Amino acid sequence: MNLAGLDFERIPKFSIPMRFFFAAPLFAFISALIIAFAGESMWLTRWHPATLAVTHAVVIGIISMIMCGAIFQLLPVLSGKSLPQVSLISMLTLVSISMGTLSLMTAFLASMFGLNSDLFFSLAGGAFTLGFGGFIGTILWLIRQRNNVSVSINAMRLGFIAVLIVGIIASLLLADYLFVGQFNITKKLTDSHASWGLIGWVSLVIIGVSFQVLPMFHVAPAFPVWCTRYLPVFLFSVLLLHTLLTFVITQLTLTNTVILQVAQSICVSLLKLGLIAYAITAMHCLFKRKRKIKDTSVRCWFIALSCLLFCCTVSLVMSVITTADPAAGDLLFRLGWSPLTLASVFIYGWVLSVIMAMIIKIVPFLAYLHLQRQCGFHMQAFALLPNMHTLLSKQRMQVLMYSHILSLITLLITLYNPAYYGLLALAIIVQFGYLLGLMLGVSYRYHVIAKEIDVALLT
């Protein structure tokens, strides 16, 4: 394991990332319940209230929650600087984001039953502003404390700016909803909101983290310079240009301007090509790793990168086909190649597969690292230090990976035939129930061994 350039003296307490990790499965259970009760109709359109509620529960309640926990743990180690009042800030972030996500889901579901959802939308806006605003402000302040930052932090910094843009666009959409079209914001900005969330925030942070963790955990070669230094900036710049074009087209009602629409299409294609280039490069690095042992985390990474490559390639080919022959779009839709299908595979196949890969690697590693630091130089205490696989066995990691693959397959089946939505809900409950059990198990073993080490240190 290559730990060069990391400062583990700054590592926060084990409980800080774990509280975020424990919250994520709870939102997965809520998502599964919504899927189970909403029925087949939610799979017919992306604008269905239940679809919007589940999408935000997964992207914010599960993915962003785990990312925030990992960043609270990882960034002080990467930057060599400690966060002041990290327990208080992390708890405020956790509570605010949880309240915001629940309020937003309630607002979408309330509209399903014809109820007034203004109060819940307003609560969600306030909670997200407090939670994400405080979190991003704190993280950007921490990064500014260090003059020389790594390529990982540079990519992650763009991701943090991206989530601020996500919030600004979300505020515009919310204001337009609450004040009934006073701001003339069309639904086209929703695509920009989703793009900044999935590519700018989630993918850029994952890409930045991968620059560090793939060589570190899997003894893989470092990513090439063009990828670490230029690709994140390229993706961010193209996203920004695409959003500005969308804003100009929607606000100035220039929908018939061919040049602007062509420029928008070029931006979308460049984003897909950039992500394809990253997926191929990351797979190449993993293939070239020195320790070619069977590793569940590596398999999850390969699943994730394959899904990313698949989504972007198919989407690119679909764009070319429908541009050449607009009638072909209907045929592709009948065959199941809808934007909802690709977005679902992008979120569950690419992003959540990475989340699974990171969780099974990071959680036992952090537990072991904290126990090792607790031992200090006491040899008797060191004898109590467990093997990392004692904290989380390879067999349990494999079961989690298989349950994730099962969920992904049931998602694809449901997208083709919505009648199987109940099977998908059950698969999600099984996967995240098992994940919660694994994390509780590691946490329990960590606390038991920590007490034994405390006793050994006193003797």
PDB file of N, CA, C and O in Angstrom, residues 192-262:
ATOM      1  N   SER A 192     -29.279  20.987 -16.722  1.00  0.00           N
ATOM      2  CA  SER A 192     -28.018  21.554 -16.225  1.00  0.00           C
ATOM      3  C   SER A 192     -27.831  21.226 -14.749  1.00  0.00           C
ATOM      4  O   SER A 192     -26.718  20.912 -14.307  1.00  0.00           O
ATOM      5  N   HIS A 193     -28.928  21.300 -13.983  1.00  0.00           N
ATOM      6  CA  HIS A 193     -28.885  20.951 -12.557  1.00  0.00           C
ATOM      7  C   HIS A 193     -28.408  19.509 -12.384  1.00  0.00           C
ATOM      8  O   HIS A 193     -27.511  19.221 -11.568  1.00  0.00           O
ATOM      9  N   ALA A 194     -28.973  18.594 -13.188  1.00  0.00           N
ATOM     10  CA  ALA A 194     -28.587  17.178 -13.090  1.00  0.00           C
ATOM     11  C   ALA A 194     -27.147  16.968 -13.552  1.00  0.00           C
ATOM     12  O   ALA A 194     -26.393  16.193 -12.945  1.00  0.00           O
ATOM     13  N   SER A 195     -26.740  17.673 -14.618  1.00  0.00           N
ATOM     14  CA  SER A 195     -25.376  17.507 -15.141  1.00  0.00           C
ATOM     15  C   SER A 195     -24.334  17.972 -14.126  1.00  0.00           C
ATOM     16  O   SER A 195     -23.327  17.301 -13.900  1.00  0.00           O
ATOM     17  N   TRP A 196     -24.591  19.128 -13.500  1.00  0.00           N
ATOM     18  CA  TRP A 196     -23.651  19.627 -12.486  1.00  0.00           C
ATOM     19  C   TRP A 196     -23.617  18.705 -11.275  1.00  0.00           C
ATOM     20  O   TRP A 196     -22.567  18.524 -10.646  1.00  0.00           O
ATOM     21  N   GLY A 197     -24.772  18.113 -10.947  1.00  0.00           N
ATOM     22  CA  GLY A 197     -24.802  17.205  -9.805  1.00  0.00           C
ATOM     23  C   GLY A 197     -24.067  15.905 -10.076  1.00  0.00           C
ATOM     24  O   GLY A 197     -23.219  15.482  -9.283  1.00  0.00           O
ATOM     25  N   LEU A 198     -24.374  15.276 -11.221  1.00  0.00           N
ATOM     26  CA  LEU A 198     -23.828  13.940 -11.492  1.00  0.00           C
ATOM     27  C   LEU A 198     -22.406  13.968 -12.056  1.00  0.00           C
ATOM     28  O   LEU A 198     -21.607  13.075 -11.766  1.00  0.00           O
ATOM     29  N   ILE A 199     -22.103  14.982 -12.883  1.00  0.00           N
ATOM     30  CA  ILE A 199     -20.756  15.049 -13.476  1.00  0.00           C
ATOM     31  C   ILE A 199     -19.876  16.009 -12.672  1.00  0.00           C
ATOM     32  O   ILE A 199     -18.750  15.668 -12.287  1.00  0.00           O
ATOM     33  N   GLY A 200     -20.404  17.239 -12.418  1.00  0.00           N
ATOM     34  CA  GLY A 200     -19.581  18.236 -11.743  1.00  0.00           C
ATOM     35  C   GLY A 200     -19.280  17.897 -10.294  1.00  0.00           C
ATOM     36  O   GLY A 200     -18.132  17.964  -9.853  1.00  0.00           O
ATOM     37  N   TRP A 201     -20.306  17.518  -9.537  1.00  0.00           N
ATOM     38  CA  TRP A 201     -20.110  17.239  -8.110  1.00  0.00           C
ATOM     39  C   TRP A 201     -19.659  15.791  -7.890  1.00  0.00           C
ATOM     40  O   TRP A 201     -18.520  15.534  -7.472  1.00  0.00           O
ATOM     41  N   VAL A 202     -20.507  14.840  -8.237  1.00  0.00           N
ATOM     42  CA  VAL A 202     -20.223  13.439  -7.885  1.00  0.00           C
ATOM     43  C   VAL A 202     -19.013  12.891  -8.660  1.00  0.00           C
ATOM     44  O   VAL A 202     -18.053  12.378  -8.072  1.00  0.00           O
ATOM     45  N   SER A 203     -19.046  13.013  -9.994  1.00  0.00           N
ATOM     46  CA  SER A 203     -17.995  12.370 -10.796  1.00  0.00           C
ATOM     47  C   SER A 203     -16.645  13.057 -10.616  1.00  0.00           C
ATOM     48  O   SER A 203     -15.609  12.378 -10.549  1.00  0.00           O
ATOM     49  N   LEU A 204     -16.619  14.391 -10.549  1.00  0.00           N
ATOM     50  CA  LEU A 204     -15.328  15.072 -10.388  1.00  0.00           C
ATOM     51  C   LEU A 204     -14.667  14.726  -9.062  1.00  0.00           C
ATOM     52  O   LEU A 204     -13.449  14.543  -8.992  1.00  0.00           O
ATOM     53  N   VAL A 205     -15.476  14.630  -7.991  1.00  0.00           N
ATOM     54  CA  VAL A 205     -14.896  14.251  -6.697  1.00  0.00           C
ATOM     55  C   VAL A 205     -14.403  12.803  -6.736  1.00  0.00           C
ATOM     56  O   VAL A 205     -13.312  12.489  -6.244  1.00  0.00           O
ATOM     57  N   ILE A 206     -15.200  11.916  -7.348  1.00  0.00           N
ATOM     58  CA  ILE A 206     -14.755  10.516  -7.466  1.00  0.00           C
ATOM     59  C   ILE A 206     -13.461  10.436  -8.279  1.00  0.00           C
ATOM     60  O   ILE A 206     -12.514   9.728  -7.906  1.00  0.00           O
ATOM     61  N   ILE A 207     -13.413  11.172  -9.390  1.00  0.00           N
ATOM     62  CA  ILE A 207     -12.207  11.169 -10.228  1.00  0.00           C
ATOM     63  C   ILE A 207     -11.009  11.665  -9.411  1.00  0.00           C
ATOM     64  O   ILE A 207      -9.922  11.071  -9.447  1.00  0.00           O
ATOM     65  N   GLY A 208     -11.204  12.761  -8.669  1.00  0.00           N
ATOM     66  CA  GLY A 208     -10.111  13.292  -7.850  1.00  0.00           C
ATOM     67  C   GLY A 208      -9.654  12.305  -6.789  1.00  0.00           C
ATOM     68  O   GLY A 208      -8.454  12.104  -6.579  1.00  0.00           O
ATOM     69  N   VAL A 209     -10.617  11.642  -6.130  1.00  0.00           N
ATOM     70  CA  VAL A 209     -10.262  10.647  -5.109  1.00  0.00           C
ATOM     71  C   VAL A 209      -9.542   9.466  -5.750  1.00  0.00           C
ATOM     72  O   VAL A 209      -8.586   8.916  -5.184  1.00  0.00           O
ATOM     73  N   SER A 210      -9.974   9.065  -6.948  1.00  0.00           N
ATOM     74  CA  SER A 210      -9.352   7.899  -7.605  1.00  0.00           C
ATOM     75  C   SER A 210      -7.883   8.146  -7.920  1.00  0.00           C
ATOM     76  O   SER A 210      -7.080   7.208  -7.922  1.00  0.00           O
ATOM     77  N   PHE A 211      -7.507   9.403  -8.201  1.00  0.00           N
ATOM     78  CA  PHE A 211      -6.097   9.709  -8.459  1.00  0.00           C
ATOM     79  C   PHE A 211      -5.227   9.308  -7.270  1.00  0.00           C
ATOM     80  O   PHE A 211      -4.059   8.965  -7.436  1.00  0.00           O
ATOM     81  N   GLN A 212      -5.825   9.368  -6.053  1.00  0.00           N
ATOM     82  CA  GLN A 212      -5.070   9.032  -4.846  1.00  0.00           C
ATOM     83  C   GLN A 212      -5.265   7.574  -4.433  1.00  0.00           C
ATOM     84  O   GLN A 212      -4.298   6.864  -4.150  1.00  0.00           O
ATOM     85  N   VAL A 213      -6.529   7.106  -4.398  1.00  0.00           N
ATOM     86  CA  VAL A 213      -6.784   5.805  -3.768  1.00  0.00           C
ATOM     87  C   VAL A 213      -6.441   4.609  -4.657  1.00  0.00           C
ATOM     88  O   VAL A 213      -6.067   3.551  -4.134  1.00  0.00           O
ATOM     89  N   LEU A 214      -6.558   4.726  -5.977  1.00  0.00           N
ATOM     90  CA  LEU A 214      -6.228   3.562  -6.822  1.00  0.00           C
ATOM     91  C   LEU A 214      -4.746   3.216  -6.716  1.00  0.00           C
ATOM     92  O   LEU A 214      -4.399   2.046  -6.503  1.00  0.00           O
ATOM     93  N   PRO A 215      -3.811   4.192  -6.863  1.00  0.00           N
ATOM     94  CA  PRO A 215      -2.402   3.837  -6.636  1.00  0.00           C
ATOM     95  C   PRO A 215      -2.130   3.431  -5.191  1.00  0.00           C
ATOM     96  O   PRO A 215      -1.294   2.560  -4.941  1.00  0.00           O
ATOM     97  N   MET A 216      -2.843   4.045  -4.213  1.00  0.00           N
ATOM     98  CA  MET A 216      -2.543   3.788  -2.806  1.00  0.00           C
ATOM     99  C   MET A 216      -3.018   2.411  -2.355  1.00  0.00           C
ATOM    100  O   MET A 216      -2.243   1.622  -1.810  1.00  0.00           O
ATOM    101  N   PHE A 217      -4.295   2.092  -2.598  1.00  0.00           N
ATOM    102  CA  PHE A 217      -4.841   0.826  -2.104  1.00  0.00           C
ATOM    103  C   PHE A 217      -4.486  -0.367  -2.988  1.00  0.00           C
ATOM    104  O   PHE A 217      -4.382  -1.493  -2.508  1.00  0.00           O
ATOM    105  N   HIS A 218      -4.329  -0.145  -4.298  1.00  0.00           N
ATOM    106  CA  HIS A 218      -4.167  -1.273  -5.217  1.00  0.00           C
ATOM    107  C   HIS A 218      -2.801  -1.315  -5.889  1.00  0.00           C
ATOM    108  O   HIS A 218      -2.608  -2.082  -6.831  1.00  0.00           O
ATOM    109  N   VAL A 219      -1.869  -0.480  -5.426  1.00  0.00           N
ATOM    110  CA  VAL A 219      -0.505  -0.439  -5.963  1.00  0.00           C
ATOM    111  C   VAL A 219      -0.556  -0.349  -7.496  1.00  0.00           C
ATOM    112  O   VAL A 219       0.153  -1.071  -8.208  1.00  0.00           O
ATOM    113  N   ALA A 220      -1.424   0.511  -7.971  1.00  0.00           N
ATOM    114  CA  ALA A 220      -1.550   0.745  -9.412  1.00  0.00           C
ATOM    115  C   ALA A 220      -0.640   1.914  -9.799  1.00  0.00           C
ATOM    116  O   ALA A 220      -0.290   2.744  -8.946  1.00  0.00           O
ATOM    117  N   PRO A 221      -0.219   1.983 -11.073  1.00  0.00           N
ATOM    118  CA  PRO A 221       0.596   3.134 -11.488  1.00  0.00           C
ATOM    119  C   PRO A 221      -0.195   4.429 -11.400  1.00  0.00           C
ATOM    120  O   PRO A 221      -1.428   4.421 -11.447  1.00  0.00           O
ATOM    121  N   ALA A 222       0.531   5.533 -11.246  1.00  0.00           N
ATOM    122  CA  ALA A 222      -0.141   6.836 -11.173  1.00  0.00           C
ATOM    123  C   ALA A 222      -0.829   7.149 -12.496  1.00  0.00           C
ATOM    124  O   ALA A 222      -0.388   6.708 -13.561  1.00  0.00           O
ATOM    125  N   PHE A 223      -1.905   7.905 -12.441  1.00  0.00           N
ATOM    126  CA  PHE A 223      -2.604   8.337 -13.653  1.00  0.00           C
ATOM    127  C   PHE A 223      -1.675   9.252 -14.463  1.00  0.00           C
ATOM    128  O   PHE A 223      -0.848   9.968 -13.880  1.00  0.00           O
ATOM    129  N   PRO A 224      -1.790   9.237 -15.803  1.00  0.00           N
ATOM    130  CA  PRO A 224      -0.945  10.138 -16.613  1.00  0.00           C
ATOM    131  C   PRO A 224      -1.246  11.611 -16.319  1.00  0.00           C
ATOM    132  O   PRO A 224      -2.344  11.959 -15.873  1.00  0.00           O
ATOM    133  N   VAL A 225      -0.254  12.458 -16.601  1.00  0.00           N
ATOM    134  CA  VAL A 225      -0.369  13.881 -16.267  1.00  0.00           C
ATOM    135  C   VAL A 225      -1.546  14.539 -16.990  1.00  0.00           C
ATOM    136  O   VAL A 225      -2.269  15.350 -16.404  1.00  0.00           O
ATOM    137  N   TRP A 226      -1.763  14.187 -18.268  1.00  0.00           N
ATOM    138  CA  TRP A 226      -2.858  14.829 -19.011  1.00  0.00           C
ATOM    139  C   TRP A 226      -4.198  14.561 -18.326  1.00  0.00           C
ATOM    140  O   TRP A 226      -5.110  15.396 -18.366  1.00  0.00           O
ATOM    141  N   CYS A 227      -4.302  13.399 -17.669  1.00  0.00           N
ATOM    142  CA  CYS A 227      -5.564  13.032 -17.013  1.00  0.00           C
ATOM    143  C   CYS A 227      -5.714  13.765 -15.676  1.00  0.00           C
ATOM    144  O   CYS A 227      -6.779  14.327 -15.393  1.00  0.00           O
ATOM    145  N   THR A 228      -4.661  13.761 -14.861  1.00  0.00           N
ATOM    146  CA  THR A 228      -4.778  14.369 -13.527  1.00  0.00           C
ATOM    147  C   THR A 228      -4.818  15.893 -13.580  1.00  0.00           C
ATOM    148  O   THR A 228      -5.501  16.525 -12.791  1.00  0.00           O
ATOM    149  N   ARG A 229      -4.049  16.475 -14.523  1.00  0.00           N
ATOM    150  CA  ARG A 229      -3.928  17.938 -14.519  1.00  0.00           C
ATOM    151  C   ARG A 229      -4.977  18.624 -15.391  1.00  0.00           C
ATOM    152  O   ARG A 229      -5.478  19.692 -15.048  1.00  0.00           O
ATOM    153  N   TYR A 230      -5.307  18.011 -16.524  1.00  0.00           N
ATOM    154  CA  TYR A 230      -6.144  18.734 -17.496  1.00  0.00           C
ATOM    155  C   TYR A 230      -7.587  18.220 -17.609  1.00  0.00           C
ATOM    156  O   TYR A 230      -8.493  18.984 -17.916  1.00  0.00           O
ATOM    157  N   LEU A 231      -7.791  16.916 -17.405  1.00  0.00           N
ATOM    158  CA  LEU A 231      -9.144  16.373 -17.632  1.00  0.00           C
ATOM    159  C   LEU A 231     -10.195  16.984 -16.698  1.00  0.00           C
ATOM    160  O   LEU A 231     -11.277  17.373 -17.166  1.00  0.00           O
ATOM    161  N   PRO A 232      -9.950  17.092 -15.365  1.00  0.00           N
ATOM    162  CA  PRO A 232     -10.975  17.711 -14.496  1.00  0.00           C
ATOM    163  C   PRO A 232     -11.287  19.147 -14.904  1.00  0.00           C
ATOM    164  O   PRO A 232     -12.467  19.550 -14.909  1.00  0.00           O
ATOM    165  N   VAL A 233     -10.256  19.914 -15.272  1.00  0.00           N
ATOM    166  CA  VAL A 233     -10.482  21.306 -15.697  1.00  0.00           C
ATOM    167  C   VAL A 233     -11.284  21.330 -17.000  1.00  0.00           C
ATOM    168  O   VAL A 233     -12.188  22.165 -17.180  1.00  0.00           O
ATOM    169  N   PHE A 234     -10.964  20.392 -17.889  1.00  0.00           N
ATOM    170  CA  PHE A 234     -11.689  20.308 -19.167  1.00  0.00           C
ATOM    171  C   PHE A 234     -13.170  20.015 -18.927  1.00  0.00           C
ATOM    172  O   PHE A 234     -14.043  20.699 -19.481  1.00  0.00           O
ATOM    173  N   LEU A 235     -13.477  19.021 -18.094  1.00  0.00           N
ATOM    174  CA  LEU A 235     -14.877  18.668 -17.820  1.00  0.00           C
ATOM    175  C   LEU A 235     -15.619  19.839 -17.184  1.00  0.00           C
ATOM    176  O   LEU A 235     -16.760  20.154 -17.551  1.00  0.00           O
ATOM    177  N   PHE A 236     -14.961  20.480 -16.215  1.00  0.00           N
ATOM    178  CA  PHE A 236     -15.590  21.620 -15.531  1.00  0.00           C
ATOM    179  C   PHE A 236     -15.862  22.764 -16.515  1.00  0.00           C
ATOM    180  O   PHE A 236     -16.954  23.350 -16.515  1.00  0.00           O
ATOM    181  N   SER A 237     -14.885  23.074 -17.386  1.00  0.00           N
ATOM    182  CA  SER A 237     -15.035  24.185 -18.331  1.00  0.00           C
ATOM    183  C   SER A 237     -16.158  23.918 -19.330  1.00  0.00           C
ATOM    184  O   SER A 237     -16.949  24.813 -19.650  1.00  0.00           O
ATOM    185  N   VAL A 238     -16.215  22.675 -19.822  1.00  0.00           N
ATOM    186  CA  VAL A 238     -17.265  22.342 -20.799  1.00  0.00           C
ATOM    187  C   VAL A 238     -18.642  22.410 -20.138  1.00  0.00           C
ATOM    188  O   VAL A 238     -19.614  22.893 -20.740  1.00  0.00           O
ATOM    189  N   LEU A 239     -18.722  21.931 -18.906  1.00  0.00           N
ATOM    190  CA  LEU A 239     -20.003  22.026 -18.180  1.00  0.00           C
ATOM    191  C   LEU A 239     -20.440  23.477 -18.031  1.00  0.00           C
ATOM    192  O   LEU A 239     -21.616  23.822 -18.220  1.00  0.00           O
ATOM    193  N   LEU A 240     -19.483  24.319 -17.692  1.00  0.00           N
ATOM    194  CA  LEU A 240     -19.784  25.740 -17.499  1.00  0.00           C
ATOM    195  C   LEU A 240     -20.272  26.369 -18.799  1.00  0.00           C
ATOM    196  O   LEU A 240     -21.266  27.116 -18.822  1.00  0.00           O
ATOM    197  N   LEU A 241     -19.575  26.063 -19.899  1.00  0.00           N
ATOM    198  CA  LEU A 241     -19.973  26.606 -21.204  1.00  0.00           C
ATOM    199  C   LEU A 241     -21.369  26.129 -21.592  1.00  0.00           C
ATOM    200  O   LEU A 241     -22.198  26.903 -22.080  1.00  0.00           O
ATOM    201  N   HIS A 242     -21.643  24.847 -21.342  1.00  0.00           N
ATOM    202  CA  HIS A 242     -22.956  24.288 -21.675  1.00  0.00           C
ATOM    203  C   HIS A 242     -24.061  24.983 -20.877  1.00  0.00           C
ATOM    204  O   HIS A 242     -25.132  25.313 -21.408  1.00  0.00           O
ATOM    205  N   THR A 243     -23.803  25.241 -19.601  1.00  0.00           N
ATOM    206  CA  THR A 243     -24.809  25.903 -18.758  1.00  0.00           C
ATOM    207  C   THR A 243     -25.049  27.338 -19.220  1.00  0.00           C
ATOM    208  O   THR A 243     -26.198  27.800 -19.255  1.00  0.00           O
ATOM    209  N   LEU A 244     -23.976  28.044 -19.576  1.00  0.00           N
ATOM    210  CA  LEU A 244     -24.140  29.422 -20.055  1.00  0.00           C
ATOM    211  C   LEU A 244     -24.953  29.449 -21.340  1.00  0.00           C
ATOM    212  O   LEU A 244     -25.829  30.307 -21.525  1.00  0.00           O
ATOM    213  N   LEU A 245     -24.682  28.496 -22.244  1.00  0.00           N
ATOM    214  CA  LEU A 245     -25.450  28.420 -23.493  1.00  0.00           C
ATOM    215  C   LEU A 245     -26.925  28.143 -23.200  1.00  0.00           C
ATOM    216  O   LEU A 245     -27.821  28.761 -23.793  1.00  0.00           O
ATOM    217  N   THR A 246     -27.162  27.218 -22.269  1.00  0.00           N
ATOM    218  CA  THR A 246     -28.551  26.892 -21.906  1.00  0.00           C
ATOM    219  C   THR A 246     -29.253  28.106 -21.318  1.00  0.00           C
ATOM    220  O   THR A 246     -30.416  28.388 -21.644  1.00  0.00           O
ATOM    221  N   PHE A 247     -28.542  28.827 -20.470  1.00  0.00           N
ATOM    222  CA  PHE A 247     -29.138  30.004 -19.828  1.00  0.00           C
ATOM    223  C   PHE A 247     -29.465  31.075 -20.872  1.00  0.00           C
ATOM    224  O   PHE A 247     -30.543  31.685 -20.843  1.00  0.00           O
ATOM    225  N   VAL A 248     -28.548  31.274 -21.818  1.00  0.00           N
ATOM    226  CA  VAL A 248     -28.794  32.269 -22.871  1.00  0.00           C
ATOM    227  C   VAL A 248     -29.986  31.864 -23.724  1.00  0.00           C
ATOM    228  O   VAL A 248     -30.878  32.675 -24.029  1.00  0.00           O
ATOM    229  N   ILE A 249     -30.024  30.582 -24.098  1.00  0.00           N
ATOM    230  CA  ILE A 249     -31.121  30.112 -24.956  1.00  0.00           C
ATOM    231  C   ILE A 249     -32.467  30.227 -24.259  1.00  0.00           C
ATOM    232  O   ILE A 249     -33.463  30.683 -24.848  1.00  0.00           O
ATOM    233  N   THR A 250     -32.520  29.836 -22.978  1.00  0.00           N
ATOM    234  CA  THR A 250     -33.805  29.832 -22.275  1.00  0.00           C
ATOM    235  C   THR A 250     -34.242  31.237 -21.880  1.00  0.00           C
ATOM    236  O   THR A 250     -35.423  31.582 -21.996  1.00  0.00           O
ATOM    237  N   GLN A 251     -33.309  32.074 -21.421  1.00  0.00           N
ATOM    238  CA  GLN A 251     -33.690  33.391 -20.931  1.00  0.00           C
ATOM    239  C   GLN A 251     -33.932  34.389 -22.054  1.00  0.00           C
ATOM    240  O   GLN A 251     -34.739  35.302 -21.927  1.00  0.00           O
ATOM    241  N   LEU A 252     -33.195  34.221 -23.177  1.00  0.00           N
ATOM    242  CA  LEU A 252     -33.395  35.132 -24.311  1.00  0.00           C
ATOM    243  C   LEU A 252     -34.302  34.525 -25.375  1.00  0.00           C
ATOM    244  O   LEU A 252     -34.458  35.093 -26.456  1.00  0.00           O
ATOM    245  N   THR A 253     -34.863  33.329 -25.018  1.00  0.00           N
ATOM    246  CA  THR A 253     -35.769  32.599 -25.924  1.00  0.00           C
ATOM    247  C   THR A 253     -35.199  32.488 -27.333  1.00  0.00           C
ATOM    248  O   THR A 253     -35.868  32.763 -28.328  1.00  0.00           O
ATOM    249  N   LEU A 254     -33.938  32.055 -27.412  1.00  0.00           N
ATOM    250  CA  LEU A 254     -33.282  31.878 -28.711  1.00  0.00           C
ATOM    251  C   LEU A 254     -33.323  30.408 -29.121  1.00  0.00           C
ATOM    252  O   LEU A 254     -32.327  29.828 -29.543  1.00  0.00           O
ATOM    253  N   THR A 255     -34.475  29.801 -28.948  1.00  0.00           N
ATOM    254  CA  THR A 255     -34.578  28.358 -29.194  1.00  0.00           C
ATOM    255  C   THR A 255     -34.403  27.993 -30.657  1.00  0.00           C
ATOM    256  O   THR A 255     -34.156  26.837 -30.990  1.00  0.00           O
ATOM    257  N   ASN A 256     -34.553  28.962 -31.562  1.00  0.00           N
ATOM    258  CA  ASN A 256     -34.406  28.655 -32.994  1.00  0.00           C
ATOM    259  C   ASN A 256     -33.013  28.968 -33.526  1.00  0.00           C
ATOM    260  O   ASN A 256     -32.788  28.913 -34.730  1.00  0.00           O
ATOM    261  N   THR A 257     -32.090  29.348 -32.651  1.00  0.00           N
ATOM    262  CA  THR A 257     -30.743  29.670 -33.092  1.00  0.00           C
ATOM    263  C   THR A 257     -29.940  28.378 -33.250  1.00  0.00           C
ATOM    264  O   THR A 257     -29.568  27.726 -32.260  1.00  0.00           O
ATOM    265  N   VAL A 258     -29.674  28.011 -34.500  1.00  0.00           N
ATOM    266  CA  VAL A 258     -29.043  26.714 -34.787  1.00  0.00           C
ATOM    267  C   VAL A 258     -27.630  26.658 -34.218  1.00  0.00           C
ATOM    268  O   VAL A 258     -27.204  25.642 -33.653  1.00  0.00           O
ATOM    269  N   ILE A 259     -26.893  27.770 -34.339  1.00  0.00           N
ATOM    270  CA  ILE A 259     -25.488  27.773 -33.891  1.00  0.00           C
ATOM    271  C   ILE A 259     -25.386  27.452 -32.403  1.00  0.00           C
ATOM    272  O   ILE A 259     -24.546  26.653 -31.974  1.00  0.00           O
ATOM    273  N   LEU A 260     -26.258  28.057 -31.612  1.00  0.00           N
ATOM    274  CA  LEU A 260     -26.222  27.814 -30.163  1.00  0.00           C
ATOM    275  C   LEU A 260     -26.573  26.366 -29.842  1.00  0.00           C
ATOM    276  O   LEU A 260     -25.970  25.743 -28.962  1.00  0.00           O
ATOM    277  N   GLN A 261     -27.539  25.822 -30.568  1.00  0.00           N
ATOM    278  CA  GLN A 261     -27.936  24.435 -30.312  1.00  0.00           C
ATOM    279  C   GLN A 261     -26.827  23.458 -30.726  1.00  0.00           C
ATOM    280  O   GLN A 261     -26.582  22.454 -30.052  1.00  0.00           O
ATOM    281  N   VAL A 262     -26.151  23.774 -31.841  1.00  0.00           N
ATOM    282  CA  VAL A 262     -25.022  22.930 -32.262  1.00  0.00           C
ATOM    283  C   VAL A 262     -23.904  23.002 -31.219  1.00  0.00           C
ATOM    284  O   VAL A 262     -23.290  21.984 -30.858  1.00  0.00           O
TER     285      VAL A 262
END
